[in-house]
Amino acid sequence: MSRSSILNVTFDCADAGSMSRFWSEVTRWPRTKVDMPGNPFWWVGLDHDSSPHLVFVEVPEPKRGKNRVHLDLLPQDGSQEQELTRLEALGARIVDDRRSLTPGGWVVMADPEGNEFCVEGGEQPGHTRHHGLTESDDAHRAFPGTTTSVPENDFDEHIARTYEDKWPELFEPAVLDPAVDFLAALAGPGGSALELGIGTGRIALPLSRRGVRVHGIELSPAMAAQLNGKPGAQHIDVTIGDFATTRAGHDFTLAYLVRNTITNLTTQDEQVECFRTVADQLEPGGSFVIEVYIPELRRLPPGQTVHPFTVTPAHLGFEEYDVASQLAVSHHYWVVDGRLETRSTRHRYVWPSELDLMARIAGMTLRERWAGWNRAPFTGDSRSHISRWQKTS
């Protein structure tokens, strides 16, 4: 029997950018602008088939009358009352309070352009989670006094599918084994580890085979799906969410963040919040390890802003620095089957001393810093570092 599935729920609106930002904050789903010729729109949703997507298209006509179709929201973090307060702070307003009509009840609200939606008060039939890949109940919980934004997901299905082909050097035993040795020794036999940005499981799978219980946080469902299809993935739980704010548990022996992934957080507030979120999930005395490059500003010729970091027959990589904003854009070029593939991603580079201060804010203290996983001494000429902070309070 033929059938249709719901692909998108589309909103006609006056300001698609503002509306997509509002609903992205409501759902904690990432948003993407799609520049389709003649019909640009904003897309909000997780990049897998289990969830309909929200699409926002600008139209000249204003909204008239009451919507005949609306969304029902089920609070995922805290009570219905807490969620109502959060939504009002985002710009929604209460239209009608129906909580007295039935146990739990619901509240009718309107978004910034007047589209009605309901906030339910209790668990609803049919509300399920997907085994292995869960959307975090704690995604994007902000600390008072910080500014957060919904992160951009730079790892789509194509990148996830070709990740190991694009960076094969990362999977070589000479690169991989020392990192796993270092982390396994910190976690200890039977210890528990939290990987931020677990990706396709490059580190998590061999670490799990060492007897460490690994839980991962990953923003890209496509990357997590690649991990989920590999042998041994059944022993690793993955939470879909932004690792700056997502909580996957508590009392971890070890948390770690490898391959420059801390720079995927493109504001200082997000990086500070990441340290605080990690500290909340570590046991007393637990360790947080980061692998990240040293900004190559000393290698820039006077007046230049671009530095090559990878030059091979198959892959060219250039870092474009903006020292005023402390941001950099990584530009990649691959030749695949005679065709040029390009990719550019934005990052916030960060200095070792700045990371140490973030750790102190979160109640952690630097215990060791090396130039690499083999514990080579860190010096003024080191181009990257492995740093470990310990939770002390």
Coordinates of C-alpha atoms in Angstrom, one line a residue, residues 51 107 156 164 179 186 195 201 211 298 367:
S51 CA 12.2 14.0 12.2
V107 CA -0.9 26.2 26.9
D156 CA 26.7 16.6 6.3
E164 CA 38.0 8.5 6.3
A179 CA 46.3 8.7 21.4
L186 CA 43.9 8.0 32.1
E195 CA 34.2 12.0 23.9
G201 CA 34.4 6.7 16.2
G211 CA 37.7 -2.0 28.1
R298 CA 54.3 33.6 13.5
R367 CA 48.3 18.8 35.2

